[in-house]
Coordinates of C-alpha atoms and ligand atoms in Angstrom, one line a residue:
X1 CA -35.7 3.6 -6.3
X2 CA -32.3 1.9 -6.1
X3 CA -33.6 -1.4 -4.7
X4 CA -36.0 -1.7 -7.7
X5 CA -33.2 -1.9 -10.2
X6 CA -31.1 -4.4 -8.3
X7 CA -31.1 -8.1 -8.4
X8 CA -31.6 -10.1 -5.2
X9 CA -27.8 -10.5 -5.0
X10 CA -27.3 -6.8 -4.1
X11 CA -28.7 -4.8 -1.1
X12 CA -29.2 -1.1 -0.3
X13 CA -27.8 -0.3 3.2
X14 CA -29.2 2.7 4.9
X15 CA -29.8 2.1 8.6
X16 CA -27.3 3.4 11.2
X17 CA -26.0 -0.1 12.1
X18 CA -25.7 -1.1 8.4
X19 CA -23.7 2.1 7.7
X20 CA -21.5 1.9 10.8
X21 CA -18.6 0.1 9.2
X22 CA -18.5 2.7 6.3
X23 CA -18.2 5.6 8.8
X24 CA -15.0 4.3 10.4
X25 CA -11.9 5.9 9.1
X26 CA -8.3 6.7 10.1
X27 CA -8.2 10.2 8.6
X28 CA -10.6 11.9 11.1
X29 CA -13.2 12.5 8.3
X30 CA -16.5 13.4 9.9
X31 CA -18.6 13.5 6.8
X32 CA -21.2 10.7 7.3
X33 CA -21.7 8.2 4.4
X34 CA -25.5 8.2 3.8
X35 CA -26.2 5.3 1.5
X36 CA -24.4 2.1 0.5
X37 CA -25.2 -0.4 -2.2
X38 CA -23.6 -3.7 -1.5
X39 CA -23.2 -5.1 -5.0
X40 CA -23.5 -8.9 -5.4
X41 CA -23.8 -9.1 -9.2
X42 CA -21.8 -7.3 -12.0
X43 CA -25.0 -6.6 -13.9
X44 CA -26.2 -4.5 -10.9
X45 CA -23.4 -2.0 -11.4
X46 CA -24.7 -1.3 -14.9
X47 CA -28.2 -1.0 -13.5
X48 CA -27.2 1.5 -10.9
X49 CA -25.3 3.5 -13.5
X50 CA -28.3 3.5 -15.9
X51 CA -30.5 4.7 -13.0
X52 CA -28.0 7.5 -12.2
X53 CA -27.8 8.6 -15.8
X54 CA -31.6 8.6 -16.2
X55 CA -32.0 10.8 -13.1
X56 CA -29.1 13.2 -14.0
X57 CA -30.2 16.8 -13.8
X58 CA -33.4 15.8 -11.9
X59 CA -34.1 16.4 -8.2
X60 CA -33.3 12.7 -7.7
X61 CA -29.8 12.9 -9.3
X62 CA -27.2 10.9 -7.5
X63 CA -23.5 10.0 -7.8
X64 CA -21.7 6.8 -6.9
X65 CA -18.4 5.9 -5.4
X66 CA -17.0 2.4 -6.0
X67 CA -14.8 0.8 -3.3
X68 CA -13.3 -2.7 -3.5
X69 CA -12.6 -3.5 0.2
X70 CA -12.6 0.1 1.4
X71 CA -9.4 -0.3 3.5
X72 CA -7.6 2.6 2.0
X73 CA -6.4 3.5 5.5
X74 CA -4.5 6.7 5.9
X75 CA -5.8 8.0 2.5
X76 CA -9.6 7.6 2.5
X77 CA -10.6 4.3 4.2
X78 CA -14.0 3.5 2.9
X79 CA -15.1 7.1 2.3
X80 CA -16.0 9.0 -0.8
X81 CA -14.8 12.5 -1.7
X82 CA -18.4 13.6 -1.9
X83 CA -20.5 12.8 1.3
X84 CA -23.6 12.5 -0.8
X85 CA -22.3 9.9 -3.2
X86 CA -23.8 6.4 -2.9
X87 CA -21.0 4.0 -1.9
X88 CA -20.9 1.0 -4.2
X89 CA -19.3 -1.7 -2.1
X90 CA -17.9 -4.3 -4.6
X91 CA -16.4 -6.6 -1.9
X92 CA -18.8 -9.4 -2.6
X93 CA -17.5 -9.6 -6.2
X94 CA -14.6 -11.9 -5.4
X95 CA -14.1 -14.3 -8.3
X96 CA -10.6 -15.4 -9.2
X97 CA -9.9 -16.9 -12.6
X98 CA -6.6 -18.6 -13.4
X99 CA -6.2 -17.6 -17.1
X100 CA -3.0 -19.6 -17.6
X101 CA -1.4 -21.6 -14.9
X102 CA 1.9 -21.8 -16.7
X103 CA 2.2 -18.1 -17.7
X104 CA 0.9 -17.0 -14.2
X105 CA -1.9 -14.8 -15.5
X106 CA -4.8 -14.4 -13.2
X107 CA -8.0 -12.3 -13.3
X108 CA -9.4 -10.9 -10.1
X109 CA -12.6 -9.0 -9.3
X110 CA -12.7 -6.1 -6.8
X111 CA -13.4 -8.1 -3.7
X112 CA -10.5 -10.5 -4.0
X113 CA -8.2 -9.9 -1.1
X114 CA -4.5 -10.7 -0.7
X115 CA -5.6 -13.6 1.6
X116 CA -8.3 -14.9 -0.9
X117 CA -5.6 -15.1 -3.6
X118 CA -3.2 -16.8 -1.3
X119 CA -5.8 -19.4 -0.4
X120 CA -6.7 -19.9 -4.1
X121 CA -3.1 -20.4 -5.0
X122 CA -2.5 -22.9 -2.1
X123 CA -5.7 -24.8 -2.9
X124 CA -4.8 -25.2 -6.6
X125 CA -1.1 -25.8 -5.8
X126 CA -0.1 -23.0 -8.0
X127 CA 3.4 -21.8 -7.1
X128 CA 3.1 -18.0 -7.4
X129 CA 3.6 -15.1 -5.1
X130 CA 0.7 -12.8 -4.0
X131 CA 1.5 -9.1 -4.5
X132 CA 1.3 -8.3 -0.8
X133 CA 1.4 -4.9 0.9
X134 CA 1.9 -3.8 4.5
X135 CA -1.9 -3.2 4.7
X136 CA -2.4 -6.9 5.3
X137 CA -4.5 -9.9 4.2
X138 CA -7.9 -8.2 4.0
X139 CA -7.1 -5.6 1.4
X140 CA -8.1 -5.8 -2.3
X141 CA -5.6 -6.7 -5.0
X142 CA -7.6 -4.6 -7.5
X143 CA -8.2 -1.6 -5.2
X144 CA -4.5 -1.3 -4.4
X145 CA -3.5 -1.6 -8.0
X146 CA -6.0 1.2 -8.9
X147 CA -4.5 3.4 -6.3
X148 CA -1.1 2.6 -7.9
X149 CA 0.1 1.2 -4.6
X150 CA 3.2 -0.9 -4.3
X151 CA 4.4 -3.7 -2.2
X152 CA 7.2 -5.9 -1.0
X153 CA 7.4 -8.8 -3.5
X154 CA 9.5 -8.6 -6.7
X155 CA 6.6 -7.1 -8.7
X156 CA 6.7 -4.1 -6.4
X157 CA 4.7 -1.7 -8.6
X158 CA 1.3 -3.2 -8.5
X159 CA -0.2 -1.3 -11.4
X160 CA 2.8 -2.2 -13.6
X161 CA 1.9 -5.9 -13.2
X162 CA -1.7 -5.3 -14.4
X163 CA -2.0 -6.2 -18.1
X164 CA -5.7 -5.7 -18.7
X165 CA -8.5 -3.7 -17.0
X166 CA -12.2 -4.1 -17.8
X167 CA -15.2 -2.3 -16.4
X168 CA -18.0 0.2 -17.0
X169 CA -18.0 3.8 -18.0
X170 CA -20.7 6.1 -16.5
X171 CA -22.9 5.6 -19.6
X172 CA -22.8 1.8 -19.2
X173 CA -20.2 1.1 -21.9
X174 CA -18.3 -2.0 -21.1
X175 CA -14.7 -1.3 -22.0
X176 CA -11.7 -3.5 -22.9
X177 CA -8.6 -2.9 -24.9
X178 CA -8.2 -2.8 -28.7
X179 CA -6.2 -6.0 -28.6
X180 CA -9.2 -7.8 -27.0
X181 CA -11.5 -6.3 -29.6
X182 CA -9.3 -7.3 -32.5
X183 CA -8.6 -10.8 -31.2
X184 CA -10.9 -13.1 -33.2
X185 CA -9.9 -16.3 -31.4
X186 CA -12.1 -17.6 -28.6
X187 CA -9.3 -17.4 -26.0
X188 CA -9.4 -13.8 -24.8
X189 CA -5.9 -14.4 -23.4
X190 CA -3.5 -12.3 -25.4
X191 CA -4.9 -9.0 -24.0
X192 CA -4.4 -10.3 -20.5
X193 CA -0.7 -11.0 -21.2
X194 CA 0.2 -7.7 -22.8
X195 CA -0.1 -4.4 -21.0
X196 CA 0.0 -1.7 -23.6
X197 CA -2.5 -2.9 -26.2
X198 CA -2.7 -1.1 -29.6
X199 CA -3.4 2.6 -30.1
X200 CA -3.7 5.1 -27.3
X201 CA -2.9 3.4 -23.9
X202 CA -6.2 4.0 -22.0
X203 CA -5.8 1.7 -19.0
X204 CA -3.8 4.3 -17.0
X205 CA -7.0 6.4 -17.1
X206 CA -8.8 4.1 -14.8
X207 CA -6.3 4.5 -12.0
X208 CA -6.2 7.3 -9.4
X209 CA -9.2 8.7 -11.3
X210 CA -13.0 8.8 -11.4
X211 CA -13.6 7.7 -15.0
X212 CA -14.8 4.2 -14.6
X213 CA -16.0 1.4 -12.4
X214 CA -13.5 -1.4 -12.8
X215 CA -15.0 -4.9 -12.6
X216 CA -11.8 -7.0 -13.2
X217 CA -8.1 -6.8 -13.7
X218 CA -5.8 -9.4 -15.2
X219 CA -2.4 -9.4 -13.7
X220 CA 0.9 -11.2 -13.9
X221 CA 2.0 -13.0 -10.8
X222 CA 5.6 -13.7 -10.0
X223 CA 6.4 -17.4 -9.9
X224 CA 7.8 -18.6 -6.6
X225 CA 11.5 -18.5 -6.9
X226 CA 13.7 -21.5 -6.2
X227 CA 15.7 -19.5 -3.6
X228 CA 14.9 -16.6 -1.4
X229 CA 17.0 -14.6 1.0
X230 CA 16.0 -11.5 3.0
X231 CA 18.9 -9.3 4.1
X232 CA 19.2 -6.9 6.9
X233 CA 22.1 -4.5 7.1
X234 CA 22.6 -2.4 10.3
X235 CA 24.4 1.0 10.5
X236 CA 25.2 1.9 14.0
X237 CA 25.5 5.7 13.7
X238 CA 23.4 8.4 12.3
X239 CA 26.1 9.8 10.0
X240 CA 26.3 6.5 8.1
X241 CA 23.0 7.2 6.3
X242 CA 25.0 8.3 3.2
X243 CA 26.8 5.0 3.2
X244 CA 23.6 3.1 3.6
X245 CA 22.0 5.1 0.7
X246 CA 25.0 4.3 -1.6
X247 CA 24.7 0.6 -0.8
X248 CA 21.0 0.6 -1.6
X249 CA 21.7 2.4 -4.9
X250 CA 24.3 -0.2 -5.8
X251 CA 22.1 -3.1 -4.9
X252 CA 19.2 -1.7 -6.9
X253 CA 21.1 -0.7 -9.9
X254 CA 23.4 -3.7 -10.2
X255 CA 21.2 -6.5 -9.0
X256 CA 18.0 -5.4 -10.9
X257 CA 15.8 -8.4 -11.5
X258 CA 17.2 -10.3 -8.5
X259 CA 16.3 -7.9 -5.8
X260 CA 12.8 -6.8 -4.7
X261 CA 12.1 -3.4 -3.1
X262 CA 14.7 -2.3 -0.5
X263 CA 13.8 -0.2 2.5
X264 CA 15.9 2.1 4.6
X265 CA 14.4 2.7 8.1
X266 CA 15.5 4.9 10.9
X267 CA 15.7 3.9 14.6
X268 CA 12.3 5.4 15.6
X269 CA 10.5 3.6 12.8
X270 CA 11.9 0.2 13.7
X271 CA 11.4 0.9 17.4
X272 CA 7.6 1.5 16.8
X273 CA 7.5 -1.8 15.0
X274 CA 9.0 -3.8 17.9
X275 CA 8.2 -2.0 21.1
X276 CA 5.1 -0.5 22.8
X277 CA 4.9 3.2 23.1
X278 CA 6.8 4.2 26.3
X279 CA 4.7 7.3 26.7
X280 CA 1.4 5.3 26.6
X281 CA -0.8 5.3 23.6
X282 CA -3.0 8.2 24.7
X283 CA -0.2 10.7 25.0
X284 CA 0.4 13.1 22.1
X285 CA 4.1 13.1 22.8
X286 CA 7.3 12.3 20.9
X287 CA 9.7 9.8 22.4
X288 CA 12.7 11.4 24.1
X289 CA 16.2 10.5 22.9
X290 CA 16.6 8.5 26.2
X291 CA 13.5 6.5 25.5
X292 CA 14.6 5.7 22.0
X293 CA 18.0 4.7 23.2
X294 CA 16.6 2.4 25.8
X295 CA 14.3 0.6 23.2
X296 CA 17.2 0.5 20.8
X297 CA 19.3 -1.2 23.4
X298 CA 16.7 -3.8 24.3
X299 CA 15.9 -4.7 20.7
X300 CA 19.4 -4.0 19.2
X301 CA 18.1 -1.3 16.8
X302 CA 20.8 0.6 15.0
X303 CA 20.5 4.2 13.7
X304 CA 19.7 2.9 10.2
X305 CA 18.5 -0.5 9.0
X306 CA 18.4 -1.7 5.4
X307 CA 15.9 -4.5 4.6
X308 CA 15.6 -6.1 1.3
X309 CA 15.1 -9.5 -0.5
X310 CA 16.9 -11.5 -3.1
X311 CA 14.8 -13.9 -5.3
X312 CA 15.8 -16.3 -8.0
X313 CA 17.6 -19.5 -8.9
X314 CA 19.8 -20.9 -6.0
X315 CA 23.0 -20.1 -7.8
X316 CA 21.8 -16.6 -8.7
X317 CA 20.7 -15.8 -5.2
X318 CA 24.0 -17.2 -3.9
X319 CA 26.0 -14.9 -6.2
X320 CA 23.7 -11.9 -5.4
X321 CA 24.3 -12.5 -1.7
X322 CA 28.0 -12.4 -2.4
X323 CA 27.5 -9.1 -4.2
X324 CA 25.5 -7.6 -1.3
X325 CA 28.3 -8.5 1.0
X326 CA 30.8 -6.9 -1.3
X327 CA 28.8 -3.7 -1.6
X328 CA 28.2 -3.4 2.1
X329 CA 31.8 -4.5 2.9
X330 CA 32.9 -3.5 6.3
X331 CA 30.6 -0.4 6.3
X332 CA 27.7 -1.9 8.2
X333 CA 27.9 -2.9 11.8
X334 CA 25.8 -6.1 11.3
X335 CA 24.7 -8.1 8.2
X336 CA 22.1 -10.8 8.5
X337 CA 20.6 -13.1 5.8
X338 CA 17.3 -14.8 6.6
X339 CA 18.7 -18.2 5.5
X340 CA 21.9 -17.8 7.5
X341 CA 23.0 -20.3 10.2
X342 CA 22.7 -17.5 12.7
X343 CA 19.0 -17.0 12.3
X344 CA 18.3 -20.8 12.0
X345 CA 20.3 -21.4 15.2
X346 CA 18.5 -18.6 17.0
X347 CA 15.2 -20.1 16.0
X348 CA 16.2 -23.5 17.3
X349 CA 17.6 -22.2 20.6
X350 CA 14.5 -20.0 21.3
X351 CA 12.2 -23.0 20.6
X352 CA 13.9 -24.9 23.4
X353 CA 13.9 -22.1 26.0
X354 CA 11.0 -21.3 28.2
X355 CA 8.7 -18.6 26.7
X356 CA 9.5 -16.1 29.5
X357 CA 13.2 -16.1 28.6
X358 CA 14.8 -13.7 26.1
X359 CA 11.4 -12.1 25.3
X360 CA 12.9 -9.2 23.4
X361 CA 14.9 -11.6 21.2
X362 CA 11.8 -13.8 20.7
X363 CA 9.8 -10.7 19.7
X364 CA 12.5 -9.7 17.2
X365 CA 12.7 -13.1 15.7
X366 CA 8.9 -13.4 15.4
X367 CA 8.9 -10.0 13.7
X368 CA 11.7 -11.1 11.5
X369 CA 9.9 -14.3 10.5
X370 CA 6.7 -12.4 9.8
X371 CA 8.7 -10.0 7.7
X372 CA 10.3 -12.9 5.8
X373 CA 6.9 -14.5 5.3
X374 CA 5.4 -11.3 3.8
X375 CA 8.4 -10.9 1.5
X376 CA 7.8 -14.4 0.2
X377 CA 4.3 -13.4 -0.9
X378 CA 2.3 -14.6 2.2
X379 CA 0.1 -11.8 3.5
X380 CA 0.2 -11.1 7.2
X381 CA -0.4 -8.3 9.7
X382 CA 3.2 -7.6 10.6
X383 CA 3.1 -4.0 9.5
X384 CA -0.3 -3.1 10.9
X385 CA 0.5 -2.5 14.6
X386 CA 2.3 0.7 13.5
X387 CA -1.2 2.3 13.1
X388 CA -1.9 1.5 16.8
X389 CA 1.1 3.4 18.2
X390 CA -1.2 6.1 19.5
X391 CA -4.4 4.1 19.9
X392 CA -5.3 3.9 23.6
X393 CA -8.5 1.9 22.8
X394 CA -6.8 -1.3 21.8
X395 CA -3.6 -3.0 22.8
X396 CA -2.6 -5.2 19.8
X397 CA -2.2 -8.9 20.6
X398 CA -0.8 -11.6 18.4
X399 CA -4.0 -13.3 17.3
X400 CA -6.3 -10.4 16.7
X401 CA -7.6 -9.5 13.3
X402 CA -6.6 -5.9 12.9
X403 CA -8.7 -3.2 11.1
X404 CA -7.2 0.2 11.9
X405 CA -10.3 2.2 10.9
X406 CA -12.8 0.1 12.9
X407 CA -10.3 -0.1 15.8
X408 CA -10.2 3.7 16.0
X409 CA -6.6 4.3 14.8
X410 CA -5.6 7.8 13.7
X411 CA -3.3 7.7 10.6
X412 CA -2.4 10.0 7.7
X413 CA 0.3 9.2 5.2
X414 CA 2.8 11.6 3.9
X415 CA 4.2 9.8 0.9
X416 CA 6.4 11.9 -1.3
X417 CA 8.7 10.9 -4.1
X418 CA 12.3 11.8 -3.8
X419 CA 15.1 11.3 -6.3
X420 CA 17.7 8.7 -5.2
X421 CA 20.3 11.3 -4.2
X422 CA 21.9 11.2 -0.8
X423 CA 22.1 15.0 -0.3
X424 CA 18.4 15.4 -1.2
X425 CA 17.4 12.5 1.0
X426 CA 19.5 13.9 3.9
X427 CA 17.6 17.2 3.6
X428 CA 14.4 15.3 3.6
X429 CA 15.4 13.6 6.9
X430 CA 16.0 17.0 8.3
X431 CA 12.6 18.1 7.1
X432 CA 10.7 15.3 8.8
X433 CA 12.7 15.6 12.0
X434 CA 12.1 19.4 12.1
X435 CA 8.4 19.4 11.3
X436 CA 6.9 16.3 13.0
X437 CA 8.0 17.0 16.6
X438 CA 6.7 20.6 16.3
X439 CA 3.2 19.1 16.1
X440 CA 3.9 16.3 18.7
X441 CA 4.1 13.7 15.9
X442 CA 6.7 10.9 16.1
X443 CA 9.1 11.3 13.2
X444 CA 9.4 7.8 11.8
X445 CA 11.3 7.5 8.5
X446 CA 11.2 4.9 5.8
X447 CA 12.5 5.2 2.3
X448 CA 11.1 2.5 0.0
X449 CA 13.0 2.3 -3.2
X450 CA 10.9 1.9 -6.3
X451 CA 13.8 1.9 -8.6
X452 CA 17.5 2.9 -8.4
X453 CA 16.5 6.4 -9.4
X454 CA 13.4 7.1 -7.2
X455 CA 12.4 6.4 -3.7
X456 CA 9.1 6.9 -2.0
X457 CA 9.2 7.9 1.6
X458 CA 6.1 6.7 3.5
X459 CA 5.9 8.8 6.7
X460 CA 3.1 7.7 9.0
X461 CA 1.5 10.5 10.9
X462 CA 0.0 8.5 13.8
X463 CA -2.2 10.2 16.3
X464 CA -4.9 9.5 18.9
X465 CA -8.2 9.8 16.9
X466 CA -10.2 10.3 20.1
X467 CA -8.2 13.5 21.0
X468 CA -9.5 16.5 19.0
X469 CA -6.3 18.5 19.7
X470 CA -4.1 15.6 18.5
X471 CA -6.2 15.4 15.3
X472 CA -5.8 19.1 14.6
X473 CA -2.0 18.8 15.2
X474 CA -1.7 15.8 12.9
X475 CA -3.6 17.6 10.1
X476 CA -1.5 20.7 10.6
X477 CA 1.7 18.6 10.5
X478 CA 0.8 17.0 7.2
X479 CA -0.1 20.3 5.8
X480 CA 3.3 21.8 6.6
X481 CA 5.2 18.6 5.5
X482 CA 3.5 18.8 2.1
X483 CA 3.6 22.6 1.6
X484 CA 7.3 22.9 2.6
X485 CA 8.2 19.7 0.9
X486 CA 6.7 20.8 -2.4
X487 CA 9.1 23.8 -2.3
X488 CA 12.0 21.3 -2.2
X489 CA 10.5 19.2 -5.0
X490 CA 9.1 16.3 -2.9
X491 CA 5.7 15.6 -4.5
X492 CA 3.4 12.9 -2.9
X493 CA 2.6 10.0 -5.2
X494 CA -0.8 9.6 -3.7
X495 CA -3.2 11.9 -1.9
X496 CA -5.8 11.7 0.8
X497 CA -9.3 13.1 0.2
X498 CA -8.7 16.5 1.8
X499 CA -5.5 16.9 -0.2
X500 CA -7.3 16.0 -3.5
X501 CA -9.7 18.9 -2.7
X502 CA -7.1 21.5 -1.6
X503 CA -3.8 20.8 -3.3
X504 CA -4.6 20.4 -6.9
X505 CA -5.1 23.5 -9.0
X506 CA -7.9 23.2 -11.6
X507 CA -6.6 26.1 -13.7
X508 CA -3.3 24.3 -14.6
X509 CA -3.1 22.5 -17.9
X510 CA -2.8 19.0 -16.5
X511 CA -6.1 19.2 -14.6
X512 CA -7.8 21.0 -17.4
X513 CA -7.0 18.1 -19.8
X514 CA -8.1 15.7 -17.1
X515 CA -11.4 17.7 -16.8
X516 CA -12.0 17.5 -20.5
X517 CA -11.6 13.7 -20.4
X518 CA -14.0 13.6 -17.5
X519 CA -16.5 15.8 -19.3
X520 CA -16.3 13.5 -22.4
X521 CA -16.7 10.2 -20.5
X522 CA -18.9 11.2 -17.6
X523 CA -20.6 14.5 -18.4
X524 CA -23.0 14.2 -15.4
X525 CA -20.2 13.6 -12.9
X526 CA -21.7 10.3 -11.8
X527 CA -18.6 8.4 -10.8
X528 CA -16.7 9.5 -7.7
X529 CA -17.2 13.3 -7.9
X530 CA -14.1 15.0 -6.6
X531 CA -11.7 12.1 -6.8
X532 CA -8.5 13.5 -8.2
X533 CA -10.8 16.1 -9.8
X534 CA -10.0 19.6 -8.5
Ligands
FAD1 C1 0.0 0.0 8.4 C2 -0.4 0.2 7.0 C3 0.4 -0.2 6.0 C4 0.1 0.0 4.6 N1 1.0 -0.5 3.7 C5 0.7 -0.2 2.4 C6 1.6 -0.7 1.4 O1 2.6 -1.4 1.7 N2 1.4 -0.4 0.1 C7 0.2 0.3 -0.3 O2 0.0 0.6 -1.5 N3 -0.6 0.8 0.7 C8 -0.4 0.5 2.0 N4 -1.3 0.9 2.9 C9 -2.5 1.8 2.5 C10 -3.8 1.1 2.1 O3 -4.4 0.5 3.3 C11 -3.7 0.0 1.0 O4 -3.2 0.6 -0.1 C12 -5.0 -0.7 0.7 O5 -4.7 -1.8 -0.2 C13 -6.0 0.2 0.0 O6 -7.3 -0.2 0.3 P1 -8.2 -1.3 -0.5 O7 -7.3 -2.3 -1.1 O8 -9.3 -1.7 0.3 O9 -8.7 -0.4 -1.7 P2 -10.1 0.4 -1.8 O10 -10.2 1.3 -0.5 O11 -11.3 -0.5 -2.0 O12 -9.9 1.3 -3.0 C14 -9.1 2.5 -3.0 C15 -9.8 3.5 -3.9 O13 -9.7 3.1 -5.3 C16 -10.9 3.4 -5.9 N5 -11.5 2.1 -6.3 C17 -11.6 1.0 -5.6 N6 -12.2 0.0 -6.3 C18 -12.6 0.5 -7.5 C19 -13.2 0.0 -8.6 N7 -13.6 -1.2 -8.7 N8 -13.5 0.8 -9.7 C20 -13.0 2.1 -9.6 N9 -12.4 2.7 -8.6 C21 -12.2 1.9 -7.5 C22 -11.8 4.1 -5.0 O14 -11.7 5.5 -5.2 C23 -11.3 3.7 -3.6 O15 -11.5 4.7 -2.7 C24 -1.1 0.7 4.3 C25 -2.0 1.1 5.3 C26 -1.6 0.8 6.6 C27 -2.6 1.3 7.7

């Protein structure tokens, strides 16, 4: 039935080997995906939707679930909320259009990955930054923006940088904004440069929702700055968190526009980025204080690390560096800037020494360089090994292409929003350190500042996916983190599939309004049933 309405560019995948890569997931989701359509032409999306509409209420009724690259690791991977939904894999739609090279406006289809965009910009010698994330080169720009994900470069909030969204409603209507509809010129550019359009702002409806299949987004890319300096501030003792937090607040509030996102990480989180798991990856066991201290000594990891980046004209970055030094003053035990003589000298020295010497320092410097690279808009895998902390199946090596779901990593994210208030954040630290170890989960803390007033803490719940008891513990851990956290006012900004089903109350006004919109736009519940739809 499906194959008959598709062009030759698209294929129905239904055999076990064809479906295998859609079954892998990090969230221990055992519901098998049954049918996938790999879409190779935009017109085929409309054809599938028309078929679904014409069979609604019949015994052949079916729903669809679009994915862009399906690497939503830790939230859903490539899975749909409903196991019977046909997955529409849009990864083959990977066109990039430079709308205006001077303004930095680009249109990308769902399959365009961070790496695709990087290659395109390099190839066309366009000096812009890719909105990278820790999820690495193979992830979709569009998929991440629709999840309202955020990243590391100056345009941290990826949906905020999206000016225009186009796609199909369930009834096949092709939507675009009122500005695009009013524009009588032949350019179709204005809409792609202005986010809010005219009249009700509808584009937000297409994110974290199940109301449309998006075929393209137009986004603003940040021009490569003249100067760039990543900074790392170390705080030796645990009780200095409050000082570190105040410094981050000052940097974000006073250097807005010059500074990208700023992270505060605890010792265990940095240790997991640099060292291998001392308990072995199969063990469902938290590191002892002694183990952490030993790793910290080898890699010079303090109690708290601040990592951030300054971007701009040379003189501006120079002045901003001066301000960072002034804010941090004598409070931090170490302060390093990526363009400092110290780092450059270390690079030169290590280049000349045999590879076997100073291996911990070499690893730190490589990791630092990879971090600097990603902050400058060049996607890489530097953040991905974290997902392998408890994966006994695969020891990560430098040149491997990583895919946490296919490689069998167990990962669930706890990603609550917290107000930028040190007392609240300190209570949150206590929450993580009390709950995670109870379930054998390593408590690793990162605060990513979205603005000077809000932080998002991304807590990775990493577990051995092959160990059923560990899976149960990980799920119970997340459950307690969320339920106890909500009582404190820490609400996740993004949910995994199980949480979308269990946490949201359909009787509350917000979800009732949302249901009315769904009923109006997709009365047969064809697109992604259950996605943020209690
Ligand atoms: C170690 C690690 C680090 C990570 N770091 C980050 C990070 O820094 N920031 C971050 O945001 N995330 C991060 N992630 C989480 C996640 O992997 C990324 O957000 C990733 O970009 C999402 O997957 P994707 O781009 O393939 O989107 P997809 O999986 O393709 O899409 C996500 C969801 O959006 C919807 N969707 C996708 N395409 C469409 C469409 N065309 N129309 C309608 N709906 C659609 C679907 O419901 C889909 O399930 C990280 C994960 C790991 C393991």
